[in-house]
Amino acid sequence: MGPQGAGKGTQAARLAEVFGIPAISTGDIFRANIKGGTELGRLAQEYSAKGELVPDEVTDSMVRDRLAEDDVKGGFLLDGYPRNAHQVEALDGILGALDWELDGVIELTADREELLQRIAKRAEVEGREDDTPDAIARRLDIYEAETAPLTAAYAERGLLVQVDGIGEISEVTDRIVAALEQQFG
């Protein structure tokens, strides 16, 4: 978990490699559908262009389908999900139906100004139309209002590990691995 621009996608890919598990990114799935011109992609683009998030029901179904695939049997890492209280409940239901439990939650933290700069640079480099200044600010506001409060709930469950997302990519990865080892052994 963490706000847009905190490095979730980069770190998810690195951690997936470290632990030999798939990283499941809702953002990547949405972008692939947008690029492919699918109905889901058009819907996702409509919301993303306004700086809004794709409706929970669409995202929940996508995650449920993805967790039914064979490559997740040995573990997985979710990137960008859950992002609100409804999705926490949906994830609990999905995992319960599979007779699985969540092992831990990583929250990458970062200063808002740093995030705004990172996302603006990403938009320039990648040509991402969904990363306009207004859309960026809106998504950060949504994160603060809807997603950030979830970290308290995961902390109460003893599942939360907070890690500073600012720094060299490899240093952040090392901090995450060390924090996970310290918290969960």
mmCIF file of N, CA and C in Angstrom, residues 102-159:
data_model
loop_
_atom_site.group_PDB
_atom_site.id
_atom_site.type_symbol
_atom_site.label_atom_id
_atom_site.label_comp_id
_atom_site.label_asym_id
_atom_site.label_seq_id
_atom_site.Cartn_x
_atom_site.Cartn_y
_atom_site.Cartn_z
ATOM 1 N N LEU A 102 -4.059 -13.427 4.967
ATOM 2 C CA LEU A 102 -3.080 -12.417 4.599
ATOM 3 C C LEU A 102 -1.889 -12.533 5.545
ATOM 4 N N ASP A 103 -0.678 -12.551 4.978
ATOM 5 C CA ASP A 103 0.527 -12.653 5.800
ATOM 6 C C ASP A 103 0.994 -11.305 6.321
ATOM 7 N N GLY A 104 0.892 -10.273 5.490
ATOM 8 C CA GLY A 104 1.372 -8.964 5.898
ATOM 9 C C GLY A 104 0.987 -7.899 4.903
ATOM 10 N N VAL A 105 1.111 -6.654 5.334
ATOM 11 C CA VAL A 105 0.806 -5.492 4.506
ATOM 12 C C VAL A 105 1.981 -4.529 4.604
ATOM 13 N N ILE A 106 2.513 -4.139 3.469
ATOM 14 C CA ILE A 106 3.617 -3.192 3.403
ATOM 15 C C ILE A 106 3.032 -1.845 2.984
ATOM 16 N N GLU A 107 3.335 -0.809 3.756
ATOM 17 C CA GLU A 107 2.942 0.543 3.359
ATOM 18 C C GLU A 107 4.195 1.341 3.066
ATOM 19 N N LEU A 108 4.302 1.808 1.827
ATOM 20 C CA LEU A 108 5.394 2.707 1.464
ATOM 21 C C LEU A 108 4.939 4.128 1.760
ATOM 22 N N THR A 109 5.761 4.866 2.488
ATOM 23 C CA THR A 109 5.427 6.236 2.848
ATOM 24 C C THR A 109 6.311 7.200 2.065
ATOM 25 N N ALA A 110 5.779 8.401 1.813
ATOM 26 C CA ALA A 110 6.541 9.423 1.102
ATOM 27 C C ALA A 110 5.864 10.778 1.285
ATOM 28 N N ASP A 111 6.652 11.836 1.234
ATOM 29 C CA ASP A 111 6.165 13.203 1.330
ATOM 30 C C ASP A 111 5.345 13.558 0.087
ATOM 31 N N ARG A 112 4.222 14.276 0.275
ATOM 32 C CA ARG A 112 3.323 14.626 -0.835
ATOM 33 C C ARG A 112 4.055 15.379 -1.955
ATOM 34 N N GLU A 113 4.906 16.335 -1.615
ATOM 35 C CA GLU A 113 5.620 17.094 -2.656
ATOM 36 C C GLU A 113 6.530 16.177 -3.465
ATOM 37 N N GLU A 114 7.183 15.253 -2.792
ATOM 38 C CA GLU A 114 8.031 14.274 -3.491
ATOM 39 C C GLU A 114 7.177 13.429 -4.438
ATOM 40 N N LEU A 115 6.009 13.029 -3.966
ATOM 41 C CA LEU A 115 5.103 12.229 -4.798
ATOM 42 C C LEU A 115 4.668 13.001 -6.040
ATOM 43 N N LEU A 116 4.296 14.258 -5.864
ATOM 44 C CA LEU A 116 3.865 15.076 -6.999
ATOM 45 C C LEU A 116 4.980 15.185 -8.037
ATOM 46 N N GLN A 117 6.215 15.365 -7.578
ATOM 47 C CA GLN A 117 7.351 15.457 -8.501
ATOM 48 C C GLN A 117 7.592 14.129 -9.210
ATOM 49 N N ARG A 118 7.552 13.033 -8.461
ATOM 50 C CA ARG A 118 7.763 11.711 -9.057
ATOM 51 C C ARG A 118 6.727 11.405 -10.131
ATOM 52 N N ILE A 119 5.459 11.661 -9.818
ATOM 53 C CA ILE A 119 4.393 11.329 -10.758
ATOM 54 C C ILE A 119 4.470 12.217 -12.000
ATOM 55 N N ALA A 120 4.783 13.488 -11.828
ATOM 56 C CA ALA A 120 4.936 14.392 -12.971
ATOM 57 C C ALA A 120 6.069 13.904 -13.879
ATOM 58 N N LYS A 121 7.162 13.456 -13.273
ATOM 59 C CA LYS A 121 8.286 12.939 -14.068
ATOM 60 C C LYS A 121 7.880 11.661 -14.792
ATOM 61 N N ARG A 122 7.157 10.773 -14.100
ATOM 62 C CA ARG A 122 6.681 9.528 -14.712
ATOM 63 C C ARG A 122 5.788 9.842 -15.904
ATOM 64 N N ALA A 123 4.900 10.818 -15.757
ATOM 65 C CA ALA A 123 3.992 11.194 -16.844
ATOM 66 C C ALA A 123 4.782 11.657 -18.058
ATOM 67 N N GLU A 124 5.837 12.439 -17.810
ATOM 68 C CA GLU A 124 6.670 12.950 -18.899
ATOM 69 C C GLU A 124 7.424 11.821 -19.588
ATOM 70 N N VAL A 125 8.026 10.934 -18.815
ATOM 71 C CA VAL A 125 8.836 9.848 -19.361
ATOM 72 C C VAL A 125 7.983 8.814 -20.086
ATOM 73 N N GLU A 126 6.858 8.433 -19.462
ATOM 74 C CA GLU A 126 6.026 7.362 -20.007
ATOM 75 C C GLU A 126 4.895 7.864 -20.897
ATOM 76 N N GLY A 127 4.691 9.176 -20.954
ATOM 77 C CA GLY A 127 3.613 9.716 -21.763
ATOM 78 C C GLY A 127 2.238 9.298 -21.269
ATOM 79 N N ARG A 128 2.084 9.191 -19.959
ATOM 80 C CA ARG A 128 0.822 8.733 -19.375
ATOM 81 C C ARG A 128 -0.176 9.882 -19.287
ATOM 82 N N GLU A 129 -1.247 9.763 -20.052
ATOM 83 C CA GLU A 129 -2.270 10.797 -20.097
ATOM 84 C C GLU A 129 -3.038 10.918 -18.787
ATOM 85 N N ASP A 130 -3.049 9.836 -17.984
ATOM 86 C CA ASP A 130 -3.812 9.869 -16.730
ATOM 87 C C ASP A 130 -3.052 10.582 -15.612
ATOM 88 N N ASP A 131 -1.837 11.030 -15.871
ATOM 89 C CA ASP A 131 -1.027 11.687 -14.848
ATOM 90 C C ASP A 131 -0.944 13.202 -15.062
ATOM 91 N N THR A 132 -2.092 13.841 -15.240
ATOM 92 C CA THR A 132 -2.127 15.304 -15.292
ATOM 93 C C THR A 132 -2.004 15.835 -13.870
ATOM 94 N N PRO A 133 -1.560 17.079 -13.689
ATOM 95 C CA PRO A 133 -1.445 17.618 -12.320
ATOM 96 C C PRO A 133 -2.751 17.531 -11.523
ATOM 97 N N ASP A 134 -3.877 17.847 -12.156
ATOM 98 C CA ASP A 134 -5.159 17.773 -11.451
ATOM 99 C C ASP A 134 -5.513 16.334 -11.086
ATOM 100 N N ALA A 135 -5.283 15.401 -12.011
ATOM 101 C CA ALA A 135 -5.590 13.988 -11.752
ATOM 102 C C ALA A 135 -4.688 13.441 -10.654
ATOM 103 N N ILE A 136 -3.421 13.836 -10.664
ATOM 104 C CA ILE A 136 -2.476 13.395 -9.636
ATOM 105 C C ILE A 136 -2.948 13.860 -8.258
ATOM 106 N N ALA A 137 -3.256 15.141 -8.149
ATOM 107 C CA ALA A 137 -3.698 15.696 -6.869
ATOM 108 C C ALA A 137 -4.977 15.017 -6.398
ATOM 109 N N ARG A 138 -5.888 14.762 -7.320
ATOM 110 C CA ARG A 138 -7.153 14.097 -6.969
ATOM 111 C C ARG A 138 -6.890 12.691 -6.437
ATOM 112 N N ARG A 139 -6.023 11.917 -7.100
ATOM 113 C CA ARG A 139 -5.734 10.548 -6.650
ATOM 114 C C ARG A 139 -5.045 10.555 -5.287
ATOM 115 N N LEU A 140 -4.164 11.516 -5.043
ATOM 116 C CA LEU A 140 -3.525 11.610 -3.725
ATOM 117 C C LEU A 140 -4.548 11.956 -2.655
ATOM 118 N N ASP A 141 -5.496 12.826 -2.983
ATOM 119 C CA ASP A 141 -6.563 13.163 -2.032
ATOM 120 C C ASP A 141 -7.427 11.945 -1.731
ATOM 121 N N ILE A 142 -7.745 11.167 -2.763
ATOM 122 C CA ILE A 142 -8.543 9.948 -2.575
ATOM 123 C C ILE A 142 -7.784 8.970 -1.692
ATOM 124 N N TYR A 143 -6.485 8.839 -1.938
ATOM 125 C CA TYR A 143 -5.676 7.945 -1.103
ATOM 126 C C TYR A 143 -5.747 8.370 0.359
ATOM 127 N N GLU A 144 -5.537 9.651 0.607
ATOM 128 C CA GLU A 144 -5.543 10.146 1.986
ATOM 129 C C GLU A 144 -6.890 9.930 2.656
ATOM 130 N N ALA A 145 -7.964 10.071 1.906
ATOM 131 C CA ALA A 145 -9.306 9.944 2.478
ATOM 132 C C ALA A 145 -9.753 8.489 2.631
ATOM 133 N N GLU A 146 -9.429 7.650 1.638
ATOM 134 C CA GLU A 146 -9.986 6.297 1.608
ATOM 135 C C GLU A 146 -9.003 5.188 1.938
ATOM 136 N N THR A 147 -7.781 5.297 1.459
ATOM 137 C CA THR A 147 -6.845 4.183 1.606
ATOM 138 C C THR A 147 -5.983 4.300 2.853
ATOM 139 N N ALA A 148 -5.472 5.473 3.124
ATOM 140 C CA ALA A 148 -4.600 5.643 4.287
ATOM 141 C C ALA A 148 -5.233 5.131 5.577
ATOM 142 N N PRO A 149 -6.538 5.348 5.828
ATOM 143 C CA PRO A 149 -7.127 4.835 7.071
ATOM 144 C C PRO A 149 -7.071 3.306 7.208
ATOM 145 N N LEU A 150 -6.915 2.602 6.103
ATOM 146 C CA LEU A 150 -6.852 1.137 6.165
ATOM 147 C C LEU A 150 -5.593 0.657 6.881
ATOM 148 N N THR A 151 -4.547 1.462 6.821
ATOM 149 C CA THR A 151 -3.310 1.042 7.461
ATOM 150 C C THR A 151 -3.500 0.868 8.962
ATOM 151 N N ALA A 152 -4.351 1.693 9.562
ATOM 152 C CA ALA A 152 -4.630 1.548 10.997
ATOM 153 C C ALA A 152 -5.310 0.210 11.272
ATOM 154 N N ALA A 153 -6.224 -0.176 10.405
ATOM 155 C CA ALA A 153 -6.916 -1.461 10.576
ATOM 156 C C ALA A 153 -5.933 -2.622 10.441
ATOM 157 N N TYR A 154 -5.034 -2.540 9.469
ATOM 158 C CA TYR A 154 -4.049 -3.611 9.308
ATOM 159 C C TYR A 154 -3.043 -3.603 10.453
ATOM 160 N N ALA A 155 -2.726 -2.436 10.977
ATOM 161 C CA ALA A 155 -1.833 -2.354 12.135
ATOM 162 C C ALA A 155 -2.478 -3.034 13.340
ATOM 163 N N GLU A 156 -3.783 -2.820 13.526
ATOM 164 C CA GLU A 156 -4.489 -3.465 14.637
ATOM 165 C C GLU A 156 -4.454 -4.988 14.519
ATOM 166 N N ARG A 157 -4.424 -5.488 13.298
ATOM 167 C CA ARG A 157 -4.348 -6.938 13.059
ATOM 168 C C ARG A 157 -2.917 -7.456 13.199
ATOM 169 N N GLY A 158 -1.964 -6.557 13.389
ATOM 170 C CA GLY A 158 -0.564 -6.957 13.497
ATOM 171 C C GLY A 158 0.064 -7.288 12.158
ATOM 172 N N LEU A 159 -0.496 -6.751 11.076
ATOM 173 C CA LEU A 159 -0.035 -7.094 9.734
ATOM 174 C C LEU A 159 0.761 -6.001 9.037
#
